[in-house]
PDB file of N, CA and C in Angstrom:
ATOM      1  N   MET A   1     -27.036 -11.701  17.708  1.00 84.00           N
ATOM      2  CA  MET A   1     -26.338 -11.197  17.524  1.00 84.00           C
ATOM      3  C   MET A   1     -25.673 -11.288  15.927  1.00 84.00           C
ATOM      4  N   ARG A   2     -25.385 -12.877  15.185  1.00 90.00           N
ATOM      5  CA  ARG A   2     -25.298 -12.909  14.164  1.00 90.00           C
ATOM      6  C   ARG A   2     -26.227 -11.907  13.308  1.00 90.00           C
ATOM      7  N   LEU A   3     -27.361 -12.364  13.675  1.00 91.00           N
ATOM      8  CA  LEU A   3     -28.024 -11.081  12.222  1.00 91.00           C
ATOM      9  C   LEU A   3     -27.440  -9.647  12.380  1.00 91.00           C
ATOM     10  N   ILE A   4     -27.231  -9.356  13.150  1.00 92.00           N
ATOM     11  CA  ILE A   4     -26.110  -8.138  13.421  1.00 92.00           C
ATOM     12  C   ILE A   4     -25.235  -7.888  12.999  1.00 92.00           C
ATOM     13  N   PHE A   5     -24.295  -8.799  12.978  1.00 89.00           N
ATOM     14  CA  PHE A   5     -23.356  -8.946  12.606  1.00 89.00           C
ATOM     15  C   PHE A   5     -22.992  -9.983  11.050  1.00 89.00           C
ATOM     16  N   LEU A   6     -24.180  -9.914  10.242  1.00 92.00           N
ATOM     17  CA  LEU A   6     -24.626 -10.181   9.019  1.00 92.00           C
ATOM     18  C   LEU A   6     -24.728  -9.110   8.458  1.00 92.00           C
ATOM     19  N   VAL A   7     -25.636  -8.147   8.804  1.00 93.00           N
ATOM     20  CA  VAL A   7     -26.199  -6.879   8.776  1.00 93.00           C
ATOM     21  C   VAL A   7     -25.057  -6.127   7.815  1.00 93.00           C
ATOM     22  N   LEU A   8     -24.205  -6.029   8.892  1.00 92.00           N
ATOM     23  CA  LEU A   8     -23.267  -5.167   9.551  1.00 92.00           C
ATOM     24  C   LEU A   8     -22.449  -4.922   8.655  1.00 92.00           C
ATOM     25  N   ALA A   9     -21.560  -6.999   8.132  1.00 89.00           N
ATOM     26  CA  ALA A   9     -21.395  -7.362   7.166  1.00 89.00           C
ATOM     27  C   ALA A   9     -20.758  -7.305   5.217  1.00 89.00           C
ATOM     28  N   VAL A  10     -21.875  -6.974   5.410  1.00 92.00           N
ATOM     29  CA  VAL A  10     -23.439  -6.894   3.933  1.00 92.00           C
ATOM     30  C   VAL A  10     -23.905  -5.427   3.756  1.00 92.00           C
ATOM     31  N   THR A  11     -23.542  -4.587   4.596  1.00 94.00           N
ATOM     32  CA  THR A  11     -23.443  -3.170   4.529  1.00 94.00           C
ATOM     33  C   THR A  11     -22.611  -3.020   4.045  1.00 94.00           C
ATOM     34  N   PHE A  12     -21.114  -3.326   5.482  1.00 88.00           N
ATOM     35  CA  PHE A  12     -19.592  -2.366   4.811  1.00 88.00           C
ATOM     36  C   PHE A  12     -19.375  -2.432   3.019  1.00 88.00           C
ATOM     37  N   LEU A  13     -19.203  -4.745   3.037  1.00 87.00           N
ATOM     38  CA  LEU A  13     -19.354  -5.246   1.789  1.00 87.00           C
ATOM     39  C   LEU A  13     -20.024  -4.683   0.777  1.00 87.00           C
ATOM     40  N   LEU A  14     -21.302  -4.161   0.684  1.00 91.00           N
ATOM     41  CA  LEU A  14     -21.278  -3.190  -0.726  1.00 91.00           C
ATOM     42  C   LEU A  14     -21.103  -1.994  -0.625  1.00 91.00           C
ATOM     43  N   GLY A  15     -20.877  -1.454   0.808  1.00 89.00           N
ATOM     44  CA  GLY A  15     -20.552   0.188   0.592  1.00 89.00           C
ATOM     45  C   GLY A  15     -18.760  -0.143  -0.240  1.00 89.00           C
ATOM     46  N   GLY A  16     -17.717  -0.908   0.072  1.00 84.00           N
ATOM     47  CA  GLY A  16     -16.900  -0.955  -0.754  1.00 84.00           C
ATOM     48  C   GLY A  16     -16.919  -1.245  -2.187  1.00 84.00           C
ATOM     49  N   LEU A  17     -17.632  -1.964  -2.016  1.00 85.00           N
ATOM     50  CA  LEU A  17     -17.739  -2.694  -3.682  1.00 85.00           C
ATOM     51  C   LEU A  17     -18.327  -1.549  -4.633  1.00 85.00           C
ATOM     52  N   LEU A  18     -19.102  -0.349  -4.036  1.00 89.00           N
ATOM     53  CA  LEU A  18     -20.007   0.643  -4.522  1.00 89.00           C
ATOM     54  C   LEU A  18     -18.648   1.339  -4.607  1.00 89.00           C
ATOM     55  N   PHE A  19     -17.574   2.106  -3.725  1.00 86.00           N
ATOM     56  CA  PHE A  19     -16.576   3.202  -3.589  1.00 86.00           C
ATOM     57  C   PHE A  19     -15.875   2.885  -4.783  1.00 86.00           C
ATOM     58  N   GLY A  20     -15.507   1.307  -4.587  1.00 82.00           N
ATOM     59  CA  GLY A  20     -14.479   1.063  -5.392  1.00 82.00           C
ATOM     60  C   GLY A  20     -14.601   0.935  -6.973  1.00 82.00           C
ATOM     61  N   ALA A  21     -16.302   0.522  -7.715  1.00 84.00           N
ATOM     62  CA  ALA A  21     -16.982   1.720  -9.051  1.00 84.00           C
ATOM     63  C   ALA A  21     -16.727   2.432  -9.092  1.00 84.00           C
ATOM     64  N   LEU A  22     -17.472   3.904  -8.466  1.00 88.00           N
ATOM     65  CA  LEU A  22     -17.746   4.342  -8.058  1.00 88.00           C
ATOM     66  C   LEU A  22     -15.341   5.950  -8.465  1.00 88.00           C
ATOM     67  N   ASN A  23     -15.406   4.855  -7.538  1.00 88.00           N
ATOM     68  CA  ASN A  23     -13.252   5.531  -7.807  1.00 88.00           C
ATOM     69  C   ASN A  23     -12.889   4.720  -8.643  1.00 88.00           C
ATOM     70  N   ALA A  24     -13.241   4.463  -9.909  1.00 87.00           N
ATOM     71  CA  ALA A  24     -11.698   3.592 -10.916  1.00 87.00           C
ATOM     72  C   ALA A  24     -11.680   3.958 -11.773  1.00 87.00           C
ATOM     73  N   ALA A  25     -10.866   5.303 -11.710  1.00 92.00           N
ATOM     74  CA  ALA A  25      -9.728   5.936 -12.122  1.00 92.00           C
ATOM     75  C   ALA A  25      -8.671   5.253 -11.870  1.00 92.00           C
ATOM     76  N   PRO A  26      -8.007   5.075 -12.781  1.00 92.00           N
ATOM     77  CA  PRO A  26      -6.691   4.485 -12.261  1.00 92.00           C
ATOM     78  C   PRO A  26      -5.295   5.121 -11.842  1.00 92.00           C
ATOM     79  N   LEU A  27      -4.896   4.403 -10.906  1.00 90.00           N
ATOM     80  CA  LEU A  27      -3.286   5.160 -10.122  1.00 90.00           C
ATOM     81  C   LEU A  27      -2.648   4.487 -10.479  1.00 90.00           C
ATOM     82  N   GLU A  28      -2.049   5.115  -9.934  1.00 92.00           N
ATOM     83  CA  GLU A  28      -0.040   5.229 -10.065  1.00 92.00           C
ATOM     84  C   GLU A  28       1.025   5.357  -8.928  1.00 92.00           C
ATOM     85  N   ILE A  29       1.049   3.934  -8.268  1.00 89.00           N
ATOM     86  CA  ILE A  29       1.609   4.468  -7.163  1.00 89.00           C
ATOM     87  C   ILE A  29       3.670   4.704  -7.578  1.00 89.00           C
ATOM     88  N   ASN A  30       4.233   5.596  -6.822  1.00 91.00           N
ATOM     89  CA  ASN A  30       5.470   5.723  -6.775  1.00 91.00           C
ATOM     90  C   ASN A  30       5.961   5.081  -5.515  1.00 91.00           C
ATOM     91  N   PHE A  31       6.935   3.488  -5.809  1.00 86.00           N
ATOM     92  CA  PHE A  31       8.321   2.604  -4.783  1.00 86.00           C
ATOM     93  C   PHE A  31       9.581   3.479  -4.806  1.00 86.00           C
ATOM     94  N   TYR A  32       9.955   3.077  -4.382  1.00 88.00           N
ATOM     95  CA  TYR A  32      11.560   3.593  -4.075  1.00 88.00           C
ATOM     96  C   TYR A  32      12.301   2.378  -5.251  1.00 88.00           C
ATOM     97  N   PHE A  33      10.934   1.170  -4.415  1.00 90.00           N
ATOM     98  CA  PHE A  33      11.908  -0.039  -5.578  1.00 90.00           C
ATOM     99  C   PHE A  33      10.991  -0.804  -6.650  1.00 90.00           C
ATOM    100  N   GLY A  34      10.119   0.232  -6.892  1.00 91.00           N
ATOM    101  CA  GLY A  34       9.201  -0.366  -8.411  1.00 91.00           C
ATOM    102  C   GLY A  34       7.721   0.463  -8.588  1.00 91.00           C
ATOM    103  N   ARG A  35       7.029   0.805  -9.130  1.00 93.00           N
ATOM    104  CA  ARG A  35       5.587   1.079  -8.862  1.00 93.00           C
ATOM    105  C   ARG A  35       4.332  -0.154  -9.650  1.00 93.00           C
ATOM    106  N   LEU A  36       3.273   0.518  -8.945  1.00 91.00           N
ATOM    107  CA  LEU A  36       1.629  -0.076  -9.098  1.00 91.00           C
ATOM    108  C   LEU A  36       1.194   0.797  -9.988  1.00 91.00           C
ATOM    109  N   GLU A  37       0.060   0.283 -10.220  1.00 92.00           N
ATOM    110  CA  GLU A  37      -0.733   0.752 -11.429  1.00 92.00           C
ATOM    111  C   GLU A  37      -1.974   0.363 -10.634  1.00 92.00           C
ATOM    112  N   LEU A  38      -3.381   0.450  -9.219  1.00 91.00           N
ATOM    113  CA  LEU A  38      -4.383  -0.251  -8.967  1.00 91.00           C
ATOM    114  C   LEU A  38      -5.755   0.848  -9.533  1.00 91.00           C
ATOM    115  N   ALA A  39      -6.824   0.518  -8.402  1.00 90.00           N
ATOM    116  CA  ALA A  39      -7.869   1.211  -9.286  1.00 90.00           C
ATOM    117  C   ALA A  39      -7.763   2.393  -7.819  1.00 90.00           C
ATOM    118  N   ALA A  40      -8.376   3.647  -8.268  1.00 91.00           N
ATOM    119  CA  ALA A  40      -7.954   4.452  -6.770  1.00 91.00           C
ATOM    120  C   ALA A  40      -9.241   4.395  -5.554  1.00 91.00           C
ATOM    121  N   GLY A  41      -9.588   3.590  -5.843  1.00 88.00           N
ATOM    122  CA  GLY A  41     -11.339   3.117  -5.404  1.00 88.00           C
ATOM    123  C   GLY A  41     -10.260   1.809  -4.409  1.00 88.00           C
ATOM    124  N   VAL A  42      -9.628   1.132  -5.394  1.00 87.00           N
ATOM    125  CA  VAL A  42      -8.998   0.145  -4.178  1.00 87.00           C
ATOM    126  C   VAL A  42      -7.835   0.230  -3.536  1.00 87.00           C
ATOM    127  N   ALA A  43      -7.687   1.699  -3.794  1.00 89.00           N
ATOM    128  CA  ALA A  43      -6.287   1.730  -4.388  1.00 89.00           C
ATOM    129  C   ALA A  43      -6.008   2.974  -2.344  1.00 89.00           C
ATOM    130  N   LEU A  44      -7.341   3.511  -1.976  1.00 89.00           N
ATOM    131  CA  LEU A  44      -7.834   4.028  -1.177  1.00 89.00           C
ATOM    132  C   LEU A  44      -8.310   2.380   0.093  1.00 89.00           C
ATOM    133  N   LEU A  45      -9.183   2.675  -0.354  1.00 87.00           N
ATOM    134  CA  LEU A  45      -9.394   1.113   0.856  1.00 87.00           C
ATOM    135  C   LEU A  45      -8.527   0.105   1.451  1.00 87.00           C
ATOM    136  N   GLY A  46      -7.149  -0.058   0.024  1.00 89.00           N
ATOM    137  CA  GLY A  46      -6.523  -0.604   0.876  1.00 89.00           C
ATOM    138  C   GLY A  46      -4.942   0.095   1.779  1.00 89.00           C
ATOM    139  N   ALA A  47      -5.723   1.286   1.550  1.00 90.00           N
ATOM    140  CA  ALA A  47      -3.804   2.512   2.437  1.00 90.00           C
ATOM    141  C   ALA A  47      -5.059   2.444   3.949  1.00 90.00           C
ATOM    142  N   ALA A  48      -7.209   2.734   3.704  1.00 90.00           N
ATOM    143  CA  ALA A  48      -7.978   2.446   4.977  1.00 90.00           C
ATOM    144  C   ALA A  48      -7.154   1.212   5.988  1.00 90.00           C
ATOM    145  N   LEU A  49      -7.464   0.139   5.207  1.00 91.00           N
ATOM    146  CA  LEU A  49      -7.785  -1.810   5.591  1.00 91.00           C
ATOM    147  C   LEU A  49      -6.352  -1.349   6.298  1.00 91.00           C
ATOM    148  N   LEU A  50      -4.886  -1.088   5.893  1.00 94.00           N
ATOM    149  CA  LEU A  50      -3.813  -1.233   5.931  1.00 94.00           C
ATOM    150  C   LEU A  50      -3.313  -0.279   7.228  1.00 94.00           C
ATOM    151  N   GLY A  51      -3.349   1.363   6.908  1.00 94.00           N
ATOM    152  CA  GLY A  51      -3.487   1.630   8.165  1.00 94.00           C
ATOM    153  C   GLY A  51      -5.076   1.461   9.681  1.00 94.00           C
ATOM    154  N   ALA A  52      -6.208   0.745   9.924  1.00 93.00           N
ATOM    155  CA  ALA A  52      -6.850  -0.025  10.637  1.00 93.00           C
ATOM    156  C   ALA A  52      -5.637  -1.189  10.734  1.00 93.00           C
ATOM    157  N   LEU A  53      -5.180  -1.843  10.521  1.00 96.00           N
ATOM    158  CA  LEU A  53      -4.547  -3.269  10.855  1.00 96.00           C
ATOM    159  C   LEU A  53      -3.073  -2.665  11.901  1.00 96.00           C
ATOM    160  N   LEU A  54      -1.857  -1.069  10.401  1.00 96.00           N
ATOM    161  CA  LEU A  54      -1.386  -1.167  11.379  1.00 96.00           C
ATOM    162  C   LEU A  54      -1.839  -0.359  12.995  1.00 96.00           C
ATOM    163  N   ALA A  55      -3.004   0.341  12.719  1.00 95.00           N
ATOM    164  CA  ALA A  55      -3.177   1.509  14.150  1.00 95.00           C
ATOM    165  C   ALA A  55      -3.135  -0.526  15.332  1.00 95.00           C
ATOM    166  N   GLY A  56      -3.593  -0.963  15.258  1.00 94.00           N
ATOM    167  CA  GLY A  56      -4.176  -2.246  15.641  1.00 94.00           C
ATOM    168  C   GLY A  56      -3.729  -3.186  16.700  1.00 94.00           C
ATOM    169  N   VAL A  57      -2.082  -3.059  15.544  1.00 95.00           N
ATOM    170  CA  VAL A  57      -0.697  -3.666  15.940  1.00 95.00           C
ATOM    171  C   VAL A  57       0.140  -2.933  17.479  1.00 95.00           C
ATOM    172  N   VAL A  58      -0.609  -1.411  16.893  1.00 96.00           N
ATOM    173  CA  VAL A  58       0.710   0.013  17.984  1.00 96.00           C
ATOM    174  C   VAL A  58      -0.419  -0.039  19.231  1.00 96.00           C
ATOM    175  N   LEU A  59      -2.035  -1.580  19.060  1.00 94.00           N
ATOM    176  CA  LEU A  59      -2.260  -0.818  20.254  1.00 94.00           C
ATOM    177  C   LEU A  59      -2.200  -1.691  21.439  1.00 94.00           C
ATOM    178  N   ALA A  60      -1.855  -2.643  20.268  1.00 93.00           N
ATOM    179  CA  ALA A  60      -1.548  -4.954  21.471  1.00 93.00           C
ATOM    180  C   ALA A  60      -1.421  -4.526  21.487  1.00 93.00           C
ATOM    181  N   VAL A  61       0.529  -3.545  21.455  1.00 94.00           N
ATOM    182  CA  VAL A  61       2.178  -3.766  21.664  1.00 94.00           C
ATOM    183  C   VAL A  61       1.980  -2.088  22.836  1.00 94.00           C
ATOM    184  N   ALA A  62       1.430  -1.023  22.532  1.00 94.00           N
ATOM    185  CA  ALA A  62       1.657   0.099  23.175  1.00 94.00           C
ATOM    186  C   ALA A  62       0.604  -0.388  24.043  1.00 94.00           C
ATOM    187  N   VAL A  63      -0.743  -0.670  24.633  1.00 92.00           N
ATOM    188  CA  VAL A  63      -1.095  -0.794  25.856  1.00 92.00           C
ATOM    189  C   VAL A  63      -2.358  -1.840  25.960  1.00 92.00           C
ATOM    190  N   VAL A  64      -2.367  -3.083  25.343  1.00 92.00           N
ATOM    191  CA  VAL A  64      -2.785  -4.279  25.631  1.00 92.00           C
ATOM    192  C   VAL A  64      -1.759  -5.456  26.602  1.00 92.00           C
ATOM    193  N   TRP A  65      -0.472  -5.711  25.956  1.00 93.00           N
ATOM    194  CA  TRP A  65       0.091  -6.970  26.100  1.00 93.00           C
ATOM    195  C   TRP A  65       0.931  -5.655  28.104  1.00 93.00           C
ATOM    196  N   PRO A  66       1.199  -4.582  27.691  1.00 93.00           N
ATOM    197  CA  PRO A  66       1.494  -3.796  28.996  1.00 93.00           C
ATOM    198  C   PRO A  66       0.960  -4.631  30.306  1.00 93.00           C
ATOM    199  N   VAL A  67      -0.660  -3.945  29.253  1.00 93.00           N
ATOM    200  CA  VAL A  67      -1.877  -4.297  30.526  1.00 93.00           C
ATOM    201  C   VAL A  67      -1.958  -5.339  31.146  1.00 93.00           C
ATOM    202  N   GLN A  68      -1.756  -7.012  30.052  1.00 93.00           N
ATOM    203  CA  GLN A  68      -2.180  -7.952  30.710  1.00 93.00           C
ATOM    204  C   GLN A  68      -0.433  -8.200  31.175  1.00 93.00           C
ATOM    205  N   SER A  69       0.205  -7.829  31.006  1.00 92.00           N
ATOM    206  CA  SER A  69       1.411  -8.607  31.804  1.00 92.00           C
ATOM    207  C   SER A  69       1.637  -7.901  33.008  1.00 92.00           C
ATOM    208  N   LYS A  70       1.116  -6.548  33.709  1.00 93.00           N
ATOM    209  CA  LYS A  70       0.576  -6.174  35.109  1.00 93.00           C
ATOM    210  C   LYS A  70      -0.500  -6.982  35.693  1.00 93.00           C
ATOM    211  N   LEU A  71      -0.547  -7.373  34.605  1.00 93.00           N
ATOM    212  CA  LEU A  71      -2.721  -8.175  35.258  1.00 93.00           C
ATOM    213  C   LEU A  71      -1.955  -9.988  35.557  1.00 93.00           C
ATOM    214  N   ARG A  72      -1.011 -10.346  35.034  1.00 93.00           N
ATOM    215  CA  ARG A  72      -0.766 -11.563  35.439  1.00 93.00           C
ATOM    216  C   ARG A  72       0.629 -11.626  36.515  1.00 93.00           C
ATOM    217  N   ARG A  73       1.793 -10.690  36.793  1.00 93.00           N
ATOM    218  CA  ARG A  73       2.209 -10.358  37.881  1.00 93.00           C
ATOM    219  C   ARG A  73       1.367  -9.979  39.048  1.00 93.00           C
ATOM    220  N   LEU A  74      -0.361  -9.555  38.725  1.00 91.00           N
ATOM    221  CA  LEU A  74      -0.475  -9.110  40.635  1.00 91.00           C
ATOM    222  C   LEU A  74      -1.466 -10.229  40.084  1.00 91.00           C
ATOM    223  N   GLN A  75      -2.227 -11.023  39.778  1.00 91.00           N
ATOM    224  CA  GLN A  75      -2.067 -12.563  39.926  1.00 91.00           C
ATOM    225  C   GLN A  75      -1.875 -13.481  40.932  1.00 91.00           C
ATOM    226  N   ARG A  76      -0.213 -13.816  40.477  1.00 90.00           N
ATOM    227  CA  ARG A  76       0.587 -13.743  40.648  1.00 90.00           C
ATOM    228  C   ARG A  76       1.458 -13.957  42.793  1.00 90.00           C
ATOM    229  N   GLN A  77       1.082 -12.409  42.810  1.00 89.00           N
ATOM    230  CA  GLN A  77       1.941 -11.950  43.674  1.00 89.00           C
ATOM    231  C   GLN A  77       0.131 -12.408  44.724  1.00 89.00           C
ATOM    232  N   SER A  78      -0.953 -12.389  44.523  1.00 86.00           N
ATOM    233  CA  SER A  78      -1.810 -12.251  44.673  1.00 86.00           C
ATOM    234  C   SER A  78      -2.347 -13.845  45.339  1.00 86.00           C
ATOM    235  N   LEU A  79      -2.221 -14.959  44.247  1.00 85.00           N
ATOM    236  CA  LEU A  79      -1.245 -16.153  44.627  1.00 85.00           C
ATOM    237  C   LEU A  79      -0.482 -16.347  45.142  1.00 85.00           C
ATOM    238  N   THR A  80       0.785 -15.756  45.851  1.00 86.00           N
ATOM    239  CA  THR A  80       1.742 -16.124  46.224  1.00 86.00           C
ATOM    240  C   THR A  80       1.261 -15.393  48.459  1.00 86.00           C
ATOM    241  N   ALA A  81       0.875 -14.630  47.860  1.00 81.00           N
ATOM    242  CA  ALA A  81      -0.219 -13.344  49.117  1.00 81.00           C
ATOM    243  C   ALA A  81      -1.307 -14.525  50.048  1.00 81.00           C
ATOM    244  N   ASP A  82      -1.794 -15.579  49.402  1.00 76.00           N
ATOM    245  CA  ASP A  82      -2.591 -16.232  49.936  1.00 76.00           C
ATOM    246  C   ASP A  82      -2.647 -17.459  50.054  1.00 76.00           C
ATOM    247  N   SER A  83      -1.509 -17.662  49.659  1.00 71.00           N
ATOM    248  CA  SER A  83      -0.833 -19.965  50.013  1.00 71.00           C
ATOM    249  C   SER A  83      -1.215 -19.725  51.325  1.00 71.00           C
ATOM    250  N   PRO A  84      -0.823 -20.666  52.460  1.00 70.00           N
ATOM    251  CA  PRO A  84      -0.887 -21.325  53.584  1.00 70.00           C
ATOM    252  C   PRO A  84       0.375 -21.879  53.185  1.00 70.00           C
ATOM    253  N   GLY A  85       1.392 -21.074  54.717  1.00 59.00           N
ATOM    254  CA  GLY A  85       2.258 -21.370  54.913  1.00 59.00           C
ATOM    255  C   GLY A  85       3.817 -20.267  54.481  1.00 59.00           C
ATOM    256  N   THR A  86       3.056 -19.536  54.353  1.00 53.00           N
ATOM    257  CA  THR A  86       4.550 -18.180  54.517  1.00 53.00           C
ATOM    258  C   THR A  86       3.796 -16.932  55.600  1.00 53.00           C
TER     259      THR A  86
END
C-alpha cells in the first residue's frame, strides 16, 4: 500500500513539475487590493489546489459533520435504551 502511495505521489509530483515547466509564461493576477505576477502553471496549479481544499471544507461542513452528529445522537439513544433500569 505504501509503495502504491509513493508511486502515485511521485507521478503527480512529476506531472505538476512538468505542467509548471511547460506553462512558464508570466501571468498577472489583479486583486482589489493589489496584483500578483506568477507563472501560468503555478497559478493554474494553485487554483486547482485551492478549489480542492475549498471543496473538502464544504463537503466536511455540509455532509460529514451532520452525519457524525446524527450518528452520535443515535448511539446515545441506543445506549440509553439498552441500559438496565429504564
